[in-house]
Amino acid sequence: MATQTLAERSAILAPTGLEPMLTTDQLRAYFGVSLWTVNEWRKAGCPMERIPGGRRRFNLAAVRKWLASQADESAQVRAEVARKGIAARS
């Protein structure tokens, strides 16, 4: 049996409402990041599930949502720092 791509797995699971779960290596490849980055995301609260054997699996939709929320929080922090910096100079 040939290996399925993420797009193929997503299409197969779509009618069931399920999402494919990615391994750490698949998540790294998808986002083009290092293992260190994935581990830092995990420490910061990136959603994941443990499966038997202590391995981790990541729901791509949940990770995307989490990353978007992290970006929103970072933007808010940067805006606050900029506002305080401008106020301090005045």
PDB file of C-alpha atoms in Angstrom:
ATOM      1  CA  MET A   1       0.000   0.000   0.000  1.00  0.00           C
ATOM      2  CA  ALA A   2       1.336   3.425  -0.940  1.00  0.00           C
ATOM      3  CA  THR A   3       1.786   6.113   1.673  1.00  0.00           C
ATOM      4  CA  GLN A   4      -0.977   8.713   1.714  1.00  0.00           C
ATOM      5  CA  THR A   5      -0.276  12.429   1.693  1.00  0.00           C
ATOM      6  CA  LEU A   6      -1.756  14.714   4.318  1.00  0.00           C
ATOM      7  CA  ALA A   7      -4.192  16.077   1.730  1.00  0.00           C
ATOM      8  CA  GLU A   8      -5.350  12.541   0.860  1.00  0.00           C
ATOM      9  CA  ARG A   9      -5.791  11.611   4.521  1.00  0.00           C
ATOM     10  CA  SER A  10      -7.697  14.861   5.136  1.00  0.00           C
ATOM     11  CA  ALA A  11     -10.021  14.149   2.199  1.00  0.00           C
ATOM     12  CA  ILE A  12     -10.707  10.622   3.421  1.00  0.00           C
ATOM     13  CA  LEU A  13     -11.484  11.795   6.959  1.00  0.00           C
ATOM     14  CA  ALA A  14     -13.492  14.910   5.971  1.00  0.00           C
ATOM     15  CA  PRO A  15     -16.909  13.171   5.759  1.00  0.00           C
ATOM     16  CA  THR A  16     -16.451  11.879   9.315  1.00  0.00           C
ATOM     17  CA  GLY A  17     -15.576  15.300  10.731  1.00  0.00           C
ATOM     18  CA  LEU A  18     -12.210  13.984  11.914  1.00  0.00           C
ATOM     19  CA  GLU A  19      -8.794  15.517  11.290  1.00  0.00           C
ATOM     20  CA  PRO A  20      -5.583  13.578  10.709  1.00  0.00           C
ATOM     21  CA  MET A  21      -3.238  13.509  13.683  1.00  0.00           C
ATOM     22  CA  LEU A  22       0.368  14.387  12.883  1.00  0.00           C
ATOM     23  CA  THR A  23       3.524  13.015  14.422  1.00  0.00           C
ATOM     24  CA  THR A  24       6.173  15.428  15.663  1.00  0.00           C
ATOM     25  CA  ASP A  25       8.199  14.877  12.483  1.00  0.00           C
ATOM     26  CA  GLN A  26       5.166  15.483  10.278  1.00  0.00           C
ATOM     27  CA  LEU A  27       4.352  18.685  12.178  1.00  0.00           C
ATOM     28  CA  ARG A  28       7.964  19.842  11.811  1.00  0.00           C
ATOM     29  CA  ALA A  29       7.882  19.160   8.070  1.00  0.00           C
ATOM     30  CA  TYR A  30       4.491  20.838   7.600  1.00  0.00           C
ATOM     31  CA  PHE A  31       5.566  24.100   9.256  1.00  0.00           C
ATOM     32  CA  GLY A  32       9.234  23.862   8.265  1.00  0.00           C
ATOM     33  CA  VAL A  33      10.478  24.226  11.838  1.00  0.00           C
ATOM     34  CA  SER A  34      13.027  22.437  13.996  1.00  0.00           C
ATOM     35  CA  LEU A  35      12.420  19.867  16.708  1.00  0.00           C
ATOM     36  CA  TRP A  36      13.470  22.530  19.224  1.00  0.00           C
ATOM     37  CA  THR A  37      10.679  24.815  17.973  1.00  0.00           C
ATOM     38  CA  VAL A  38       8.040  22.079  18.251  1.00  0.00           C
ATOM     39  CA  ASN A  39       9.226  21.313  21.792  1.00  0.00           C
ATOM     40  CA  GLU A  40       9.045  25.014  22.708  1.00  0.00           C
ATOM     41  CA  TRP A  41       5.521  25.191  21.265  1.00  0.00           C
ATOM     42  CA  ARG A  42       4.582  22.150  23.339  1.00  0.00           C
ATOM     43  CA  LYS A  43       5.978  23.747  26.513  1.00  0.00           C
ATOM     44  CA  ALA A  44       4.034  26.927  25.719  1.00  0.00           C
ATOM     45  CA  GLY A  45       0.754  25.005  25.501  1.00  0.00           C
ATOM     46  CA  CYS A  46       0.482  23.790  21.921  1.00  0.00           C
ATOM     47  CA  PRO A  47      -2.407  21.293  21.834  1.00  0.00           C
ATOM     48  CA  MET A  48      -1.355  17.667  21.535  1.00  0.00           C
ATOM     49  CA  GLU A  49      -2.508  14.234  22.531  1.00  0.00           C
ATOM     50  CA  ARG A  50      -0.509  11.393  23.969  1.00  0.00           C
ATOM     51  CA  ILE A  51      -0.954   7.941  22.531  1.00  0.00           C
ATOM     52  CA  PRO A  52       0.159   4.616  24.021  1.00  0.00           C
ATOM     53  CA  GLY A  53       3.910   4.373  24.289  1.00  0.00           C
ATOM     54  CA  GLY A  54       4.229   8.021  25.323  1.00  0.00           C
ATOM     55  CA  ARG A  55       4.234   9.335  21.772  1.00  0.00           C
ATOM     56  CA  ARG A  56       2.614  12.616  20.810  1.00  0.00           C
ATOM     57  CA  ARG A  57       0.136  13.426  18.061  1.00  0.00           C
ATOM     58  CA  PHE A  58      -0.947  16.867  16.918  1.00  0.00           C
ATOM     59  CA  ASN A  59      -4.295  17.887  15.422  1.00  0.00           C
ATOM     60  CA  LEU A  60      -3.328  20.245  12.591  1.00  0.00           C
ATOM     61  CA  ALA A  61      -6.457  22.411  12.906  1.00  0.00           C
ATOM     62  CA  ALA A  62      -5.940  22.808  16.663  1.00  0.00           C
ATOM     63  CA  VAL A  63      -2.266  23.689  16.182  1.00  0.00           C
ATOM     64  CA  ARG A  64      -3.133  26.279  13.512  1.00  0.00           C
ATOM     65  CA  LYS A  65      -5.715  27.844  15.830  1.00  0.00           C
ATOM     66  CA  TRP A  66      -3.232  27.874  18.719  1.00  0.00           C
ATOM     67  CA  LEU A  67      -0.526  29.482  16.563  1.00  0.00           C
ATOM     68  CA  ALA A  68      -2.983  32.165  15.425  1.00  0.00           C
ATOM     69  CA  SER A  69      -3.855  32.952  19.036  1.00  0.00           C
ATOM     70  CA  GLN A  70      -0.134  33.169  19.877  1.00  0.00           C
ATOM     71  CA  ALA A  71       0.374  35.620  17.019  1.00  0.00           C
ATOM     72  CA  ASP A  72      -2.555  37.742  18.255  1.00  0.00           C
ATOM     73  CA  GLU A  73      -1.115  37.823  21.780  1.00  0.00           C
ATOM     74  CA  SER A  74       2.338  38.758  20.461  1.00  0.00           C
ATOM     75  CA  ALA A  75       0.869  41.593  18.425  1.00  0.00           C
ATOM     76  CA  GLN A  76      -0.976  42.900  21.489  1.00  0.00           C
ATOM     77  CA  VAL A  77       2.202  42.785  23.574  1.00  0.00           C
ATOM     78  CA  ARG A  78       4.201  44.589  20.867  1.00  0.00           C
ATOM     79  CA  ALA A  79       1.511  47.283  20.614  1.00  0.00           C
ATOM     80  CA  GLU A  80       1.492  47.764  24.386  1.00  0.00           C
ATOM     81  CA  VAL A  81       5.304  48.040  24.501  1.00  0.00           C
ATOM     82  CA  ALA A  82       5.265  50.528  21.623  1.00  0.00           C
ATOM     83  CA  ARG A  83       2.549  52.591  23.289  1.00  0.00           C
ATOM     84  CA  LYS A  84       4.460  52.678  26.582  1.00  0.00           C
ATOM     85  CA  GLY A  85       7.663  53.555  24.751  1.00  0.00           C
ATOM     86  CA  ILE A  86       6.011  56.467  22.970  1.00  0.00           C
ATOM     87  CA  ALA A  87       4.392  57.656  26.221  1.00  0.00           C
ATOM     88  CA  ALA A  88       7.756  57.522  28.024  1.00  0.00           C
ATOM     89  CA  ARG A  89       9.385  59.697  25.339  1.00  0.00           C
ATOM     90  CA  SER A  90       6.665  62.356  25.533  1.00  0.00           C
TER      91      SER A  90
END
